[in-house]
PDB file of C-alpha atoms in Angstrom:
ATOM      1  CA  MET L   1     110.408  96.054 110.581  1.00  0.00           C
ATOM      2  CA  ASN L   2     112.190  99.405 110.413  1.00  0.00           C
ATOM      3  CA  ASP L   3     110.739 102.736 109.381  1.00  0.00           C
ATOM      4  CA  ASN L   4     112.179 102.580 105.885  1.00  0.00           C
ATOM      5  CA  ILE L   5     110.867  99.118 105.076  1.00  0.00           C
ATOM      6  CA  SER L   6     107.427  99.709 106.638  1.00  0.00           C
ATOM      7  CA  GLY L   7     106.944 102.910 104.652  1.00  0.00           C
ATOM      8  CA  TRP L   8     106.771 105.098 107.766  1.00  0.00           C
ATOM      9  CA  ASN L   9     109.448 107.500 106.487  1.00  0.00           C
ATOM     10  CA  THR L  10     107.853 107.603 103.044  1.00  0.00           C
ATOM     11  CA  TRP L  11     104.487 108.563 104.534  1.00  0.00           C
ATOM     12  CA  LEU L  12     106.094 111.170 106.794  1.00  0.00           C
ATOM     13  CA  THR L  13     107.688 112.850 103.796  1.00  0.00           C
ATOM     14  CA  ALA L  14     104.552 112.735 101.634  1.00  0.00           C
ATOM     15  CA  PHE L  15     102.333 114.127 104.368  1.00  0.00           C
ATOM     16  CA  ASP L  16     104.871 116.628 105.695  1.00  0.00           C
ATOM     17  CA  ASP L  17     102.764 119.675 104.823  1.00  0.00           C
ATOM     18  CA  TRP L  18      99.429 118.109 105.875  1.00  0.00           C
ATOM     19  CA  THR L  19      98.698 117.957 109.580  1.00  0.00           C
ATOM     20  CA  ASP L  20      94.946 117.424 110.011  1.00  0.00           C
ATOM     21  CA  VAL L  21      95.495 113.973 111.537  1.00  0.00           C
ATOM     22  CA  SER L  22      98.478 111.655 111.891  1.00  0.00           C
ATOM     23  CA  ILE L  23      99.716 109.376 109.135  1.00  0.00           C
ATOM     24  CA  SER L  24      98.790 106.378 111.282  1.00  0.00           C
ATOM     25  CA  GLU L  25      95.203 107.580 111.417  1.00  0.00           C
ATOM     26  CA  VAL L  26      95.136 108.178 107.639  1.00  0.00           C
ATOM     27  CA  HIS L  27      96.520 104.664 107.105  1.00  0.00           C
ATOM     28  CA  GLY L  28      93.864 103.213 109.420  1.00  0.00           C
ATOM     29  CA  LEU L  29      91.131 105.138 107.597  1.00  0.00           C
ATOM     30  CA  MET L  30      92.400 103.873 104.258  1.00  0.00           C
ATOM     31  CA  THR L  31      92.564 100.306 105.529  1.00  0.00           C
ATOM     32  CA  GLY L  32      89.077 100.409 107.023  1.00  0.00           C
ATOM     33  CA  LEU L  33      87.644 101.663 103.748  1.00  0.00           C
ATOM     34  CA  MET L  34      89.586  99.109 101.710  1.00  0.00           C
ATOM     35  CA  THR L  35      88.253  96.154 103.722  1.00  0.00           C
ATOM     36  CA  ALA L  36      84.888  96.760 102.056  1.00  0.00           C
ATOM     37  CA  CYS L  37      85.598  98.757  98.889  1.00  0.00           C
ATOM     38  CA  ASN L  38      87.690  98.612  95.776  1.00  0.00           C
ATOM     39  CA  ALA L  39      90.593 100.998  95.549  1.00  0.00           C
ATOM     40  CA  PRO L  40      89.455 104.395  94.165  1.00  0.00           C
ATOM     41  CA  ASP L  41      91.320 106.835  91.942  1.00  0.00           C
ATOM     42  CA  GLU L  42      92.911 110.045  93.200  1.00  0.00           C
ATOM     43  CA  ALA L  43      89.845 112.178  92.416  1.00  0.00           C
ATOM     44  CA  THR L  44      87.618 109.943  94.521  1.00  0.00           C
ATOM     45  CA  TRP L  45      90.089 109.944  97.396  1.00  0.00           C
ATOM     46  CA  ALA L  46      90.156 113.746  97.257  1.00  0.00           C
ATOM     47  CA  LYS L  47      86.345 113.738  97.464  1.00  0.00           C
ATOM     48  CA  VAL L  48      86.368 111.383 100.465  1.00  0.00           C
ATOM     49  CA  PHE L  49      88.708 113.692 102.349  1.00  0.00           C
ATOM     50  CA  GLU L  50      86.638 116.719 101.369  1.00  0.00           C
ATOM     51  CA  GLU L  51      83.437 115.118 102.643  1.00  0.00           C
ATOM     52  CA  LEU L  52      85.210 114.230 105.890  1.00  0.00           C
ATOM     53  CA  SER L  53      86.052 117.959 106.256  1.00  0.00           C
ATOM     54  CA  PHE L  54      89.804 117.435 105.933  1.00  0.00           C
ATOM     55  CA  ALA L  55      92.108 119.871 104.186  1.00  0.00           C
ATOM     56  CA  SER L  56      93.083 118.983 100.623  1.00  0.00           C
ATOM     57  CA  LEU L  57      95.901 116.470 100.452  1.00  0.00           C
ATOM     58  CA  PRO L  58      99.233 117.470  98.849  1.00  0.00           C
ATOM     59  CA  GLU L  59      99.753 115.846  95.457  1.00  0.00           C
ATOM     60  CA  ALA L  60     102.470 113.522  96.751  1.00  0.00           C
ATOM     61  CA  ALA L  61     100.254 112.364  99.647  1.00  0.00           C
ATOM     62  CA  LEU L  62      97.266 111.814  97.347  1.00  0.00           C
ATOM     63  CA  THR L  63      99.352 109.737  94.963  1.00  0.00           C
ATOM     64  CA  LEU L  64     100.854 107.682  97.786  1.00  0.00           C
ATOM     65  CA  LEU L  65      97.438 107.075  99.364  1.00  0.00           C
ATOM     66  CA  THR L  66      96.004 105.923  96.037  1.00  0.00           C
ATOM     67  CA  GLU L  67      98.901 103.523  95.413  1.00  0.00           C
ATOM     68  CA  GLU L  68      98.822 102.193  98.972  1.00  0.00           C
ATOM     69  CA  ALA L  69      95.088 101.585  98.787  1.00  0.00           C
ATOM     70  CA  GLU L  70      95.558  99.488  95.653  1.00  0.00           C
ATOM     71  CA  ASP L  71      98.272  97.462  97.333  1.00  0.00           C
ATOM     72  CA  THR L  72      96.188  97.013 100.474  1.00  0.00           C
ATOM     73  CA  VAL L  73      93.153  95.728  98.607  1.00  0.00           C
ATOM     74  CA  PHE L  74      95.327  93.337  96.631  1.00  0.00           C
ATOM     75  CA  GLN L  75      96.938  92.119  99.841  1.00  0.00           C
ATOM     76  CA  LEU L  76      93.752  91.717 101.825  1.00  0.00           C
ATOM     77  CA  LYS L  77      91.988  89.863  99.013  1.00  0.00           C
ATOM     78  CA  ASP L  78      94.592  87.113  99.131  1.00  0.00           C
ATOM     79  CA  LYS L  79      94.087  84.742 102.069  1.00  0.00           C
ATOM     80  CA  ASP L  80      97.809  84.125 102.523  1.00  0.00           C
ATOM     81  CA  ASP L  81      99.052  87.641 101.821  1.00  0.00           C
ATOM     82  CA  ALA L  82      96.434  89.159 104.154  1.00  0.00           C
ATOM     83  CA  TYR L  83      98.170  87.733 107.211  1.00  0.00           C
ATOM     84  CA  SER L  84     101.236  89.825 106.474  1.00  0.00           C
ATOM     85  CA  TYR L  85      99.293  93.094 106.642  1.00  0.00           C
ATOM     86  CA  MET L  86     100.861  95.663 108.986  1.00  0.00           C
ATOM     87  CA  PRO L  87      99.342  98.891 110.384  1.00  0.00           C
ATOM     88  CA  LEU L  88     101.487 101.963 109.763  1.00  0.00           C
ATOM     89  CA  ILE L  89     103.187 102.338 113.155  1.00  0.00           C
ATOM     90  CA  PRO L  90     106.745 103.532 113.951  1.00  0.00           C
ATOM     91  CA  ASP L  91     109.281 100.782 114.566  1.00  0.00           C
ATOM     92  CA  ASP L  92     110.509  99.584 117.960  1.00  0.00           C
ATOM     93  CA  GLU L  93     113.390 102.074 117.972  1.00  0.00           C
ATOM     94  CA  HIS L  94     110.750 104.680 118.839  1.00  0.00           C
ATOM     95  CA  ASP L  95     109.604 105.137 122.444  1.00  0.00           C
ATOM     96  CA  LEU L  96     106.808 102.825 123.518  1.00  0.00           C
ATOM     97  CA  TYR L  97     104.649 105.884 124.223  1.00  0.00           C
ATOM     98  CA  GLU L  98     104.946 107.014 120.572  1.00  0.00           C
ATOM     99  CA  ARG L  99     104.063 103.541 119.274  1.00  0.00           C
ATOM    100  CA  VAL L 100     101.030 103.197 121.588  1.00  0.00           C
ATOM    101  CA  ILE L 101      99.691 106.598 120.507  1.00  0.00           C
ATOM    102  CA  ALA L 102     100.223 105.718 116.830  1.00  0.00           C
ATOM    103  CA  LEU L 103      98.322 102.419 117.334  1.00  0.00           C
ATOM    104  CA  LYS L 104      95.516 104.326 119.065  1.00  0.00           C
ATOM    105  CA  GLN L 105      95.371 106.733 116.097  1.00  0.00           C
ATOM    106  CA  TRP L 106      95.425 103.887 113.577  1.00  0.00           C
ATOM    107  CA  ALA L 107      92.500 102.195 115.410  1.00  0.00           C
ATOM    108  CA  ASN L 108      90.432 105.390 115.357  1.00  0.00           C
ATOM    109  CA  GLY L 109      91.209 105.821 111.651  1.00  0.00           C
ATOM    110  CA  PHE L 110      90.156 102.267 110.885  1.00  0.00           C
ATOM    111  CA  MET L 111      86.833 102.730 112.663  1.00  0.00           C
ATOM    112  CA  THR L 112      86.191 105.935 110.685  1.00  0.00           C
ATOM    113  CA  GLY L 113      87.143 104.290 107.385  1.00  0.00           C
ATOM    114  CA  PHE L 114      85.068 101.202 107.933  1.00  0.00           C
ATOM    115  CA  GLY L 115      82.230 103.221 109.407  1.00  0.00           C
ATOM    116  CA  ILE L 116      81.662 105.191 106.207  1.00  0.00           C
ATOM    117  CA  THR L 117      81.364 102.001 104.145  1.00  0.00           C
ATOM    118  CA  ASP L 118      77.797 101.500 105.490  1.00  0.00           C
ATOM    119  CA  CYS L 119      78.453  97.771 105.843  1.00  0.00           C
ATOM    120  CA  SER L 120      76.484  95.611 108.230  1.00  0.00           C
ATOM    121  CA  LEU L 121      78.407  93.755 110.927  1.00  0.00           C
ATOM    122  CA  THR L 122      78.340  90.177 112.116  1.00  0.00           C
ATOM    123  CA  SER L 123      78.237  89.683 115.880  1.00  0.00           C
ATOM    124  CA  GLU L 124      81.900  88.676 115.795  1.00  0.00           C
ATOM    125  CA  GLU L 125      82.857  91.766 113.818  1.00  0.00           C
ATOM    126  CA  ASN L 126      80.869  93.987 116.110  1.00  0.00           C
ATOM    127  CA  GLU L 127      82.759  92.558 119.078  1.00  0.00           C
ATOM    128  CA  MET L 128      86.094  93.131 117.359  1.00  0.00           C
ATOM    129  CA  LEU L 129      85.194  96.744 116.645  1.00  0.00           C
ATOM    130  CA  SER L 130      84.177  97.202 120.246  1.00  0.00           C
ATOM    131  CA  ASP L 131      87.592  95.946 121.337  1.00  0.00           C
ATOM    132  CA  LEU L 132      89.325  98.097 118.714  1.00  0.00           C
ATOM    133  CA  ALA L 133      87.437 101.120 120.101  1.00  0.00           C
ATOM    134  CA  LYS L 134      89.051 100.420 123.466  1.00  0.00           C
ATOM    135  CA  ILE L 135      92.457 100.759 121.807  1.00  0.00           C
ATOM    136  CA  GLY L 136      91.267 104.013 120.234  1.00  0.00           C
ATOM    137  CA  ALA L 137      90.224 105.240 123.693  1.00  0.00           C
ATOM    138  CA  ILE L 138      93.643 104.759 125.311  1.00  0.00           C
ATOM    139  CA  ARG L 139      94.671 107.825 127.303  1.00  0.00           C
ATOM    140  CA  LEU L 140      98.334 108.481 128.113  1.00  0.00           C
ATOM    141  CA  GLU L 141     100.122 111.550 129.411  1.00  0.00           C
ATOM    142  CA  ASP L 142     103.504 112.409 127.916  1.00  0.00           C
ATOM    143  CA  ASP L 143     105.365 111.144 130.963  1.00  0.00           C
ATOM    144  CA  GLU L 144     103.070 108.201 131.721  1.00  0.00           C
ATOM    145  CA  ASP L 145     104.186 104.591 131.309  1.00  0.00           C
ATOM    146  CA  PHE L 146     101.903 102.305 129.319  1.00  0.00           C
ATOM    147  CA  GLU L 147     100.433  99.749 131.686  1.00  0.00           C
ATOM    148  CA  GLY L 148     101.732  96.311 130.861  1.00  0.00           C
ATOM    149  CA  GLY L 149     104.678  97.687 128.938  1.00  0.00           C
ATOM    150  CA  GLU L 150     106.012  96.199 125.720  1.00  0.00           C
ATOM    151  CA  GLU L 151     104.200  92.905 126.136  1.00  0.00           C
ATOM    152  CA  SER L 152     100.768  94.533 126.382  1.00  0.00           C
ATOM    153  CA  TYR L 153     101.539  96.776 123.419  1.00  0.00           C
ATOM    154  CA  LEU L 154     102.510  93.824 121.252  1.00  0.00           C
ATOM    155  CA  TYR L 155      99.294  92.023 122.212  1.00  0.00           C
ATOM    156  CA  LEU L 156      97.182  95.056 121.228  1.00  0.00           C
ATOM    157  CA  TYR L 157      99.160  95.555 118.055  1.00  0.00           C
ATOM    158  CA  GLU L 158      98.633  91.955 116.989  1.00  0.00           C
ATOM    159  CA  PHE L 159      94.924  92.200 117.696  1.00  0.00           C
ATOM    160  CA  ALA L 160      94.594  95.432 115.698  1.00  0.00           C
ATOM    161  CA  ARG L 161      96.614  93.958 112.839  1.00  0.00           C
ATOM    162  CA  MET L 162      94.193  91.065 112.470  1.00  0.00           C
ATOM    163  CA  VAL L 163      91.048  93.186 112.374  1.00  0.00           C
ATOM    164  CA  PRO L 164      91.369  94.140 108.671  1.00  0.00           C
ATOM    165  CA  VAL L 165      92.332  90.569 107.866  1.00  0.00           C
ATOM    166  CA  SER L 166      89.043  89.395 109.418  1.00  0.00           C
ATOM    167  CA  PHE L 167      86.954  92.198 107.902  1.00  0.00           C
ATOM    168  CA  ALA L 168      88.246  91.848 104.336  1.00  0.00           C
ATOM    169  CA  THR L 169      86.217  88.735 103.422  1.00  0.00           C
ATOM    170  CA  ARG L 170      83.084  90.628 102.363  1.00  0.00           C
ATOM    171  CA  LYS L 171      82.149  91.539  98.788  1.00  0.00           C
ATOM    172  CA  ARG L 172      83.634  94.888  97.846  1.00  0.00           C
ATOM    173  CA  LYS L 173      81.857  97.895  96.343  1.00  0.00           C
ATOM    174  CA  ALA L 174      82.947 101.130  94.710  1.00  0.00           C
ATOM    175  CA  VAL L 175      83.853 103.989  97.040  1.00  0.00           C
ATOM    176  CA  LYS L 176      81.721 106.309  94.942  1.00  0.00           C
ATOM    177  CA  ASP L 177      78.689 104.234  95.955  1.00  0.00           C
ATOM    178  CA  ILE L 178      79.024 104.745  99.715  1.00  0.00           C
ATOM    179  CA  ALA L 179      76.530 107.109 101.309  1.00  0.00           C
ATOM    180  CA  LEU L 180      79.219 109.682 102.102  1.00  0.00           C
ATOM    181  CA  ILE L 181      79.621 110.605  98.450  1.00  0.00           C
ATOM    182  CA  SER L 182      76.951 108.647  96.528  1.00  0.00           C
ATOM    183  CA  GLY L 183      75.104 110.770  94.044  1.00  0.00           C
ATOM    184  CA  LEU L 184      77.870 113.386  94.093  1.00  0.00           C
ATOM    185  CA  ALA L 185      79.920 113.592  90.934  1.00  0.00           C
ATOM    186  CA  ILE L 186      83.570 114.323  91.557  1.00  0.00           C
ATOM    187  CA  ASN L 187      83.159 117.679  89.823  1.00  0.00           C
ATOM    188  CA  ALA L 188      79.678 118.327  91.240  1.00  0.00           C
ATOM    189  CA  LYS L 189      78.845 121.958  91.997  1.00  0.00           C
ATOM    190  CA  THR L 190      77.569 123.068  95.339  1.00  0.00           C
ATOM    191  CA  THR L 191      73.988 124.206  95.844  1.00  0.00           C
ATOM    192  CA  LYS L 192      75.136 127.810  96.221  1.00  0.00           C
ATOM    193  CA  GLU L 193      77.001 127.612  92.893  1.00  0.00           C
ATOM    194  CA  LEU L 194      73.962 126.209  91.115  1.00  0.00           C
ATOM    195  CA  GLN L 195      71.740 128.900  92.634  1.00  0.00           C
ATOM    196  CA  ALA L 196      74.133 131.620  91.498  1.00  0.00           C
ATOM    197  CA  GLU L 197      73.921 130.228  87.955  1.00  0.00           C
ATOM    198  CA  GLY L 198      70.112 130.324  88.133  1.00  0.00           C
ATOM    199  CA  LYS L 199      69.821 126.534  87.809  1.00  0.00           C
ATOM    200  CA  LEU L 200      68.206 126.142  91.227  1.00  0.00           C
ATOM    201  CA  PRO L 201      65.708 128.438  92.920  1.00  0.00           C
ATOM    202  CA  LYS L 202      67.078 130.472  95.792  1.00  0.00           C
ATOM    203  CA  PRO L 203      65.800 129.333  99.160  1.00  0.00           C
ATOM    204  CA  MET L 204      62.936 131.193 100.764  1.00  0.00           C
ATOM    205  CA  PRO L 205      63.956 133.201 103.842  1.00  0.00           C
ATOM    206  CA  PRO L 206      62.895 131.639 107.142  1.00  0.00           C
ATOM    207  CA  VAL L 207      59.387 132.541 108.246  1.00  0.00           C
ATOM    208  CA  ILE L 208      60.734 134.070 111.449  1.00  0.00           C
ATOM    209  CA  ASP L 209      62.826 136.536 109.385  1.00  0.00           C
ATOM    210  CA  ILE L 210      59.780 137.654 107.395  1.00  0.00           C
ATOM    211  CA  MET L 211      57.839 138.171 110.602  1.00  0.00           C
ATOM    212  CA  ASN L 212      60.643 140.223 112.112  1.00  0.00           C
ATOM    213  CA  GLN L 213      60.842 142.407 108.974  1.00  0.00           C
ATOM    214  CA  ASN L 214      57.110 143.108 109.069  1.00  0.00           C
ATOM    215  CA  ASN L 215      57.006 143.650 112.826  1.00  0.00           C
ATOM    216  CA  PRO L 216      60.339 145.099 113.901  1.00  0.00           C
ATOM    217  CA  SER L 217      60.844 145.322 117.603  1.00  0.00           C
TER     218      SER L 217
END
């Protein structure tokens, strides 16, 4: 599948001004989250990225992510369609090094995305995540050949591709209910903002500070 059909070029364009992590890692994160949750709206996606300490997504990227999440959930819910799921990786016209690094990034993104769903794991799923973590731990220098070459890469790619297919059988929940953002309204104010408005008491200074003020050195 070439870069136009896979969506690689579309993602590159949408995320052109956002460089916190690679598009493969974002796609993996989205997929991991969507194996256990229903697709959220743009405001909820923005909150997820905020809570993960990422920079705000450009409007085009946020829209694309929201649409892709909906498509991914729809695809993974269908037993037949699920098997056609593809991680967002550059096509085989790119150097093997670039594809291996993208797969590594996708794997790390998936583990982050699934990790924040707070879902329990079966022994089989735990084993799959352990193996996926090994892909995420691949280390390659710029001029280093990938051990096993194209054949090994294709084996790892196929394994990674089937992880979301296997994980997507559980009952889904709303993203707003995961611990990362549960209890936080999308427009919720920070503690400092509420304190400034007089709606929360200001915190007491630490005891050590009071002691230092009374007994300066």
